[in-house]
Short mmCIF file of C-alpha atoms in Angstrom, two decimals:
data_model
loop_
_atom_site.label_atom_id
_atom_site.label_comp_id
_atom_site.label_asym_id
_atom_site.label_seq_id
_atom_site.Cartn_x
_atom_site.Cartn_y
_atom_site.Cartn_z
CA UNK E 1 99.74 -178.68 75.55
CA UNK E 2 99.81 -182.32 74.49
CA UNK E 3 101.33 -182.70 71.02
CA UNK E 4 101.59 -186.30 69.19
CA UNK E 5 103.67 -186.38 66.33
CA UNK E 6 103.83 -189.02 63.64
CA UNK E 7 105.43 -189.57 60.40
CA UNK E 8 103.24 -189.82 57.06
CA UNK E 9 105.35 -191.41 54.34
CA UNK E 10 105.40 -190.30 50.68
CA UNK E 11 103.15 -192.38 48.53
CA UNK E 12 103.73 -193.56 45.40
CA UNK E 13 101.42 -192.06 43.34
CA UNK E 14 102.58 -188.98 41.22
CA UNK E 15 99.21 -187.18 42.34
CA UNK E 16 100.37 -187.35 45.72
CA UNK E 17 101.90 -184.20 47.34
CA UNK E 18 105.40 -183.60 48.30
CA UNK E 19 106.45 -185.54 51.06
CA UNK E 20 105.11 -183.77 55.13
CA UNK E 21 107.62 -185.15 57.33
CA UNK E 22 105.55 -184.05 60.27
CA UNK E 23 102.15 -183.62 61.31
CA UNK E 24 100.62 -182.67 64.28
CA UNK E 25 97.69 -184.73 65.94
CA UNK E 26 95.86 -183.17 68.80
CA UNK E 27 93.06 -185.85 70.85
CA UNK E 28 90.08 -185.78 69.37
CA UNK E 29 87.05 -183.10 70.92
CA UNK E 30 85.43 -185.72 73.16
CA UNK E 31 81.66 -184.93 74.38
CA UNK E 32 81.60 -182.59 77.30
CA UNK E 33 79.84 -183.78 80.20
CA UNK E 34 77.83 -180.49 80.26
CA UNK E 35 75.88 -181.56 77.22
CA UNK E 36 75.46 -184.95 78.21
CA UNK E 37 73.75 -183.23 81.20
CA UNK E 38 71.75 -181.16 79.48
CA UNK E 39 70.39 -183.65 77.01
CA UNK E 40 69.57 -185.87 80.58
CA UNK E 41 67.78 -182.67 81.83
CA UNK E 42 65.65 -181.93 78.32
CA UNK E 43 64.80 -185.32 77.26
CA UNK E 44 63.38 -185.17 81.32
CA UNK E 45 61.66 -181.83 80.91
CA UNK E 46 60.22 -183.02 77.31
CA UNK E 47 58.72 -186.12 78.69
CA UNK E 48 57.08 -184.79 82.13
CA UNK E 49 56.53 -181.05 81.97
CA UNK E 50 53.28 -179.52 81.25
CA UNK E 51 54.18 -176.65 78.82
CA UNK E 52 53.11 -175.20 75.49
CA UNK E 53 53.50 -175.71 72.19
CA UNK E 54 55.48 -173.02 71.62
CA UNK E 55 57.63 -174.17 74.79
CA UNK E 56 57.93 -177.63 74.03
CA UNK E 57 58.89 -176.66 70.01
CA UNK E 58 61.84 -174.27 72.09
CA UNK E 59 63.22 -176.96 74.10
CA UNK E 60 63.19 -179.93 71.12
CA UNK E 61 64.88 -177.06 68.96
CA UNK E 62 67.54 -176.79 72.05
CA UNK E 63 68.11 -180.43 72.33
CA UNK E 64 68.48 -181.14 68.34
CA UNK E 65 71.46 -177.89 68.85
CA UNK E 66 73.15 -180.16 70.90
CA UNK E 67 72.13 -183.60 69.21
CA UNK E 68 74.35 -181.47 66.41
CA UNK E 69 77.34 -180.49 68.51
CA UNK E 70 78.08 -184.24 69.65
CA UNK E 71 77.50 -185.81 66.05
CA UNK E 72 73.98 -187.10 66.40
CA UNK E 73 72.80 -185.78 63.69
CA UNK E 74 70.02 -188.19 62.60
CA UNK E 75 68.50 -187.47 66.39
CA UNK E 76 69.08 -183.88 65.45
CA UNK E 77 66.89 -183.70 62.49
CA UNK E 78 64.53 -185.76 63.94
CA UNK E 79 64.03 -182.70 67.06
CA UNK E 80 64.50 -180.04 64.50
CA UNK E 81 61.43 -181.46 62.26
CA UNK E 82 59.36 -181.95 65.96
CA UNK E 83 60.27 -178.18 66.88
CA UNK E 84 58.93 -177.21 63.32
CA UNK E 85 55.54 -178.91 63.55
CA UNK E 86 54.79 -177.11 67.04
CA UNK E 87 56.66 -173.95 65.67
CA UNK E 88 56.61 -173.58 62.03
CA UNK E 89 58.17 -170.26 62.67
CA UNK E 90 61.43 -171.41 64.42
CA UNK E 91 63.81 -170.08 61.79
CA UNK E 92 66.93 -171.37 63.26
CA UNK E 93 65.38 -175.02 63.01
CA UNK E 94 65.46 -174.54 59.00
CA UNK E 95 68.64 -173.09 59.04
CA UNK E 96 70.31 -176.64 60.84
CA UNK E 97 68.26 -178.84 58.28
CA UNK E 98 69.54 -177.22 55.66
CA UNK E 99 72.85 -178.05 56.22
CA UNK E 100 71.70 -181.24 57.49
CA UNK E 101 70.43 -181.84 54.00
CA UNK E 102 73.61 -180.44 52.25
CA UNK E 103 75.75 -182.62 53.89
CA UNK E 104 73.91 -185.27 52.46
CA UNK E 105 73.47 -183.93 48.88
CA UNK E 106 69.80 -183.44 48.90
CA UNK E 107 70.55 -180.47 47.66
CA UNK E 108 66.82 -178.94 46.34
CA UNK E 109 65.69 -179.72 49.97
CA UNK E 110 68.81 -178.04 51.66
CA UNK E 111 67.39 -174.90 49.63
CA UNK E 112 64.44 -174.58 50.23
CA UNK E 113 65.29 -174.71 54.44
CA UNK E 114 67.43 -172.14 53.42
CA UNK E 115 64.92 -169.94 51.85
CA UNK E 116 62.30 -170.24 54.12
CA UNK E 117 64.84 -168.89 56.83
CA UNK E 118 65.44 -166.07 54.59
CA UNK E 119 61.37 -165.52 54.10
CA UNK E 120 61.08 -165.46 57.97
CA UNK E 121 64.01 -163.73 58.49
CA UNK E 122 65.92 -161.54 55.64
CA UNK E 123 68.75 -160.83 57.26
CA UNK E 124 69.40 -164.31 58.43
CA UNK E 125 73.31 -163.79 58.55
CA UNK E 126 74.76 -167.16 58.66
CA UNK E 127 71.83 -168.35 56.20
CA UNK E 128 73.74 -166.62 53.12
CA UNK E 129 76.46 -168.58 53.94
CA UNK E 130 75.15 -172.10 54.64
CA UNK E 131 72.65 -171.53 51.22
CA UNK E 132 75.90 -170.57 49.34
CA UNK E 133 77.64 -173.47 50.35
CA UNK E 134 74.75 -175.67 49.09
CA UNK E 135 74.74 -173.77 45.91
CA UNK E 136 78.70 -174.22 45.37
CA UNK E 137 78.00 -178.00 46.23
CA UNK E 138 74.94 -178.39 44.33
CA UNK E 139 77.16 -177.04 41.14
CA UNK E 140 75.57 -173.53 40.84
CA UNK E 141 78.74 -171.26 41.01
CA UNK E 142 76.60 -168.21 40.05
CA UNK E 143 74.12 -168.68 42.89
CA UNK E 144 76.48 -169.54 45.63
CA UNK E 145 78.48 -166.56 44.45
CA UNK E 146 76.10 -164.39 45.37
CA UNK E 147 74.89 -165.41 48.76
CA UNK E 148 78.55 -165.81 49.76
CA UNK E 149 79.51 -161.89 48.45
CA UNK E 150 75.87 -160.96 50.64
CA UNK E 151 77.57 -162.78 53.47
CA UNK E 152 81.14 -161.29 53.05
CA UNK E 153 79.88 -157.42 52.57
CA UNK E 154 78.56 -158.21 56.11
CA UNK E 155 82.51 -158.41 57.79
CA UNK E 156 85.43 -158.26 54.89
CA UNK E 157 87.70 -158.59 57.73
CA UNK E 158 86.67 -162.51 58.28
CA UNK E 159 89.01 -164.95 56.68
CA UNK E 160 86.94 -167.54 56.17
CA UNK E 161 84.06 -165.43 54.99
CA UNK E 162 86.69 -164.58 51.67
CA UNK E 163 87.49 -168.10 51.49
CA UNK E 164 84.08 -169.90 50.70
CA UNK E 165 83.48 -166.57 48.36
CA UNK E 166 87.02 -167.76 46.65
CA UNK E 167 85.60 -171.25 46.42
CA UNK E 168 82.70 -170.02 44.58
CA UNK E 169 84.69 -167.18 42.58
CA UNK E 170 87.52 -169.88 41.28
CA UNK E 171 84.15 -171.96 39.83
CA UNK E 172 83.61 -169.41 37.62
CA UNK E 173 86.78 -167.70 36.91
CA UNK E 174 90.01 -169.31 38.42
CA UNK E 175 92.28 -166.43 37.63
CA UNK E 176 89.99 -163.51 38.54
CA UNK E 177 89.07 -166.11 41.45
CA UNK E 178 92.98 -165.24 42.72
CA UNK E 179 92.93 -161.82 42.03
CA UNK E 180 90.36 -160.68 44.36
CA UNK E 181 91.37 -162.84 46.96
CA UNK E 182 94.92 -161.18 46.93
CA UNK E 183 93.17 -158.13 47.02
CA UNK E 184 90.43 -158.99 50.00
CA UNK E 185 93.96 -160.37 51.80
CA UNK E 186 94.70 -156.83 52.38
CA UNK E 187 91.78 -156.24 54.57
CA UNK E 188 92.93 -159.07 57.03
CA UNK E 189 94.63 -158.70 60.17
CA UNK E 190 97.82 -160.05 60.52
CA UNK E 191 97.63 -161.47 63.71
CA UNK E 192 94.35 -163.56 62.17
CA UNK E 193 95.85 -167.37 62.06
CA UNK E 194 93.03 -168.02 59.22
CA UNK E 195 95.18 -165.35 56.91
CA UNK E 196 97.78 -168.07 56.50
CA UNK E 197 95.08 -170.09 54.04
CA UNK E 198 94.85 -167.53 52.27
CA UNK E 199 98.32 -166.67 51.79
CA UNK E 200 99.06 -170.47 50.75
CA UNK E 201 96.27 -170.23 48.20
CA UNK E 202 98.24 -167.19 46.47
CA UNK E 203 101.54 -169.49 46.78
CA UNK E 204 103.19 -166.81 49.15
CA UNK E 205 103.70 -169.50 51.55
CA UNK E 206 104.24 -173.77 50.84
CA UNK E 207 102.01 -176.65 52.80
CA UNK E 208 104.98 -177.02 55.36
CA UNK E 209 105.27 -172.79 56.09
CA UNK E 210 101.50 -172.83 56.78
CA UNK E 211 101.71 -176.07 58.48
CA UNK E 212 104.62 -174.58 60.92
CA UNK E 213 102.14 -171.52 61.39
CA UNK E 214 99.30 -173.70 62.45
CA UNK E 215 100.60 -174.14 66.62
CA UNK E 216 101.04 -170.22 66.85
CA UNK E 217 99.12 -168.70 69.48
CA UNK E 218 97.98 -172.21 70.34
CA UNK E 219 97.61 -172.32 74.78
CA UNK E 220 95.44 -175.67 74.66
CA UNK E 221 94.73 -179.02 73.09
CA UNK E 222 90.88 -177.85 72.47
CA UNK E 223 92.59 -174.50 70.52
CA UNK E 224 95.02 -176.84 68.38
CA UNK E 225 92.39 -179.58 67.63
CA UNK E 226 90.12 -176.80 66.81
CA UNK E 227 92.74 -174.97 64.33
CA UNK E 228 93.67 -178.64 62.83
CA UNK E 229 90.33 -179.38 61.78
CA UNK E 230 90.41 -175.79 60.04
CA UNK E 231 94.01 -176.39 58.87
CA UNK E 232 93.55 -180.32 56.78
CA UNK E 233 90.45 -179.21 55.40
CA UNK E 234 92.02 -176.34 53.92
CA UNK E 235 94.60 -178.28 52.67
CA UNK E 236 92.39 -180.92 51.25
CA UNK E 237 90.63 -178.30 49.38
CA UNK E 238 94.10 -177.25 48.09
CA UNK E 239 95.26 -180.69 47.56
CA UNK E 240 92.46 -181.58 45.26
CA UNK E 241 92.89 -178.12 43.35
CA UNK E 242 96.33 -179.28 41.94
CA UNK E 243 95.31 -183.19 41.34
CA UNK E 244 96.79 -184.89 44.81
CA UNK E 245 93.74 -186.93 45.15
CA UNK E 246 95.27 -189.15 48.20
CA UNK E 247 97.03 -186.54 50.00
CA UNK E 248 93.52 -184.44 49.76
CA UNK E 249 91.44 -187.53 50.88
CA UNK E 250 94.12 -188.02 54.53
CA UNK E 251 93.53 -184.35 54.87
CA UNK E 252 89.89 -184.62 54.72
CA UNK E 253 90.04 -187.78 57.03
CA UNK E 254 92.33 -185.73 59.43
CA UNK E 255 89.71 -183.10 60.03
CA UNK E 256 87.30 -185.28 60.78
CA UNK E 257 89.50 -187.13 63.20
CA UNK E 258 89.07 -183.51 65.20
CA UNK E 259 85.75 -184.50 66.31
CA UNK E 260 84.51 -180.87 66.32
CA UNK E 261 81.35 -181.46 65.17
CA UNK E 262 79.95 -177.95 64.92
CA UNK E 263 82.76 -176.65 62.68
CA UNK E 264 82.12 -176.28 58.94
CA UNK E 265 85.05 -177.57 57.66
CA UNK E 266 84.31 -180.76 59.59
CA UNK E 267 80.68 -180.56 58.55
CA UNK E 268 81.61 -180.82 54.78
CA UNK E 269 85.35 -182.91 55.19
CA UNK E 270 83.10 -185.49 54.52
CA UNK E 271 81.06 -184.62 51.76
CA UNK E 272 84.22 -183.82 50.16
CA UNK E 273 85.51 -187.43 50.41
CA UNK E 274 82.04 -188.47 49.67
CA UNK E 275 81.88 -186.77 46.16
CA UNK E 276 85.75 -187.73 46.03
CA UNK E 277 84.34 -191.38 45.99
CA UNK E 278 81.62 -190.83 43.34
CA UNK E 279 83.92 -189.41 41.41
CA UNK E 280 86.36 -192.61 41.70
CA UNK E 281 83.86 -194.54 40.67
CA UNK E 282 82.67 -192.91 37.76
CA UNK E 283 86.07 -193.02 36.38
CA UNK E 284 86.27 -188.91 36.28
CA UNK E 285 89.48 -189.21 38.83
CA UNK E 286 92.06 -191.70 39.02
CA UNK E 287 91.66 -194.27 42.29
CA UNK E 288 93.57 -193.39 45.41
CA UNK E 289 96.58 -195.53 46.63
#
């Protein structure tokens, strides 16, 4: 395993978090040749073979998936939307533009994808989730709150499932937020890396414990730059809890530095900075060093 290390230097700023003497940077995900293949091989099939609506709607769907996984997005949503006019039942095609559209704050659009999932599919798993995290984004606590307890009754054992709840919950209610996430910690292995969030979110552990926790278990550079893009948006989202504005915006920038596109916490890293920006410049938080 190939580790860089570098030094980040305290800032001057008094919203700027204690001084990391050491951070770990892993290469960034670079696009596997296997996708590049298959994009070759659909784009091929798209354009010559004689198949069906329903077919053609399949393989757009297929190539927009991994449009997605490389960053491509805007050739993504442009498949997804050409899947849904030859398949206006291809559920998972809704699901993807709606968090398309959340990452870009359209957020009554990024809804209603969500809820025609849920129309053509109820028990659309991973659509509780993405709709809650357009409801916490779209500033509706309540909402998101309950998509995200929906999605966490499904497997209270999941880290990050209590975490987005959390994010919701400490909307609402900051100190019963902490409360119930001390309590859900309970039902989390041990051995689960993603416990460590949680455990620096109750203040059991400080930024450098759970950074020094971060390379456990790690056998490759995909596993650490997969667990680093987890780890700084975590921390971002911590950061910006307790008012270090700069050291949450190099977090943010440091997970999307990962290149692992298909992760959440890369998907919304930078909507984070984004509203971190608007915020700037409306004068509701200081300007970053």
């Amino acid at each position: 395993m190939l580790l860089t290390v570098f030094w980040l230097g305290g800032c001057s700023s008094m919203n700027s978090a204690p001084t990391i003497d050491k951070l770990l940077v892993a290469e960034p995900m670079p696009v596997n040749y296997k996708s590049e293949i298959a994009l070759a091989r659909l784009t091929e099939v798209i354009q010559r073979a004689e198949v069906t609506d329903e077919q053609r709607a399949q393989l757009f769907y297929d190539r927009g998936v991994i449009f997605d996984s490389i960053g491509l997005r805007s050739l993504a949503r442009l498949d997804f939307n050409r899947a849904l006019r030859l398949k206006p039942t291809l559920v998972d095609a809704y699901n993807f533009l709606g968090i398309h559209y959340t990452q870009m704050q359209e957020f009554n659009e990024a809804y209603q994808q969500f809820d025609s999932t849920l129309e053509l599919a109820p028990n659309h798993e991973f659509a509780y989730l993405n709709r809650g995290i357009a409801l916490y984004y779209g500033d509706r606590p309540g909402l998101a709150q309950e998509d995200l307890v929906r999605f966490y009754n499904r497997q209270p054992s999941d880290p990050y499932r209590v975490i987005w709840l959390y994010f919701a919950e400490h909307q609402l209610d900051p100190e019963k937020a902490n409360q119930k996430l001390a309590e859900r910690k309970q039902q989390i292995d041990d051995k689960v890396w993603a416990k460590q969030v949680l455990r620096l979110y109750l203040g059991e552990i400080n930024q450098s414990q759970f950074l020094a926790s971060v390379t456990k278990g790690v056998r490759s550079n995909q596993e650490l730059t997969e667990r680093l893009c987890e780890a700084y948006f975590y921390l971002g989202k911590y950061s910006v809890a307790r008012g270090r504005y700069n050291s949450a915006a190099n977090y943010y920038k440091l997970a999307l530095s990962t290149n692992v596109y298909e992760f959440v916490e890369h998907r919304y890293a930078k909507l984070e900075l984004d509203l971190m920006r608007a915020s700037f410049q409306q004068g509701t938080l200081p300007q970053p060093n």
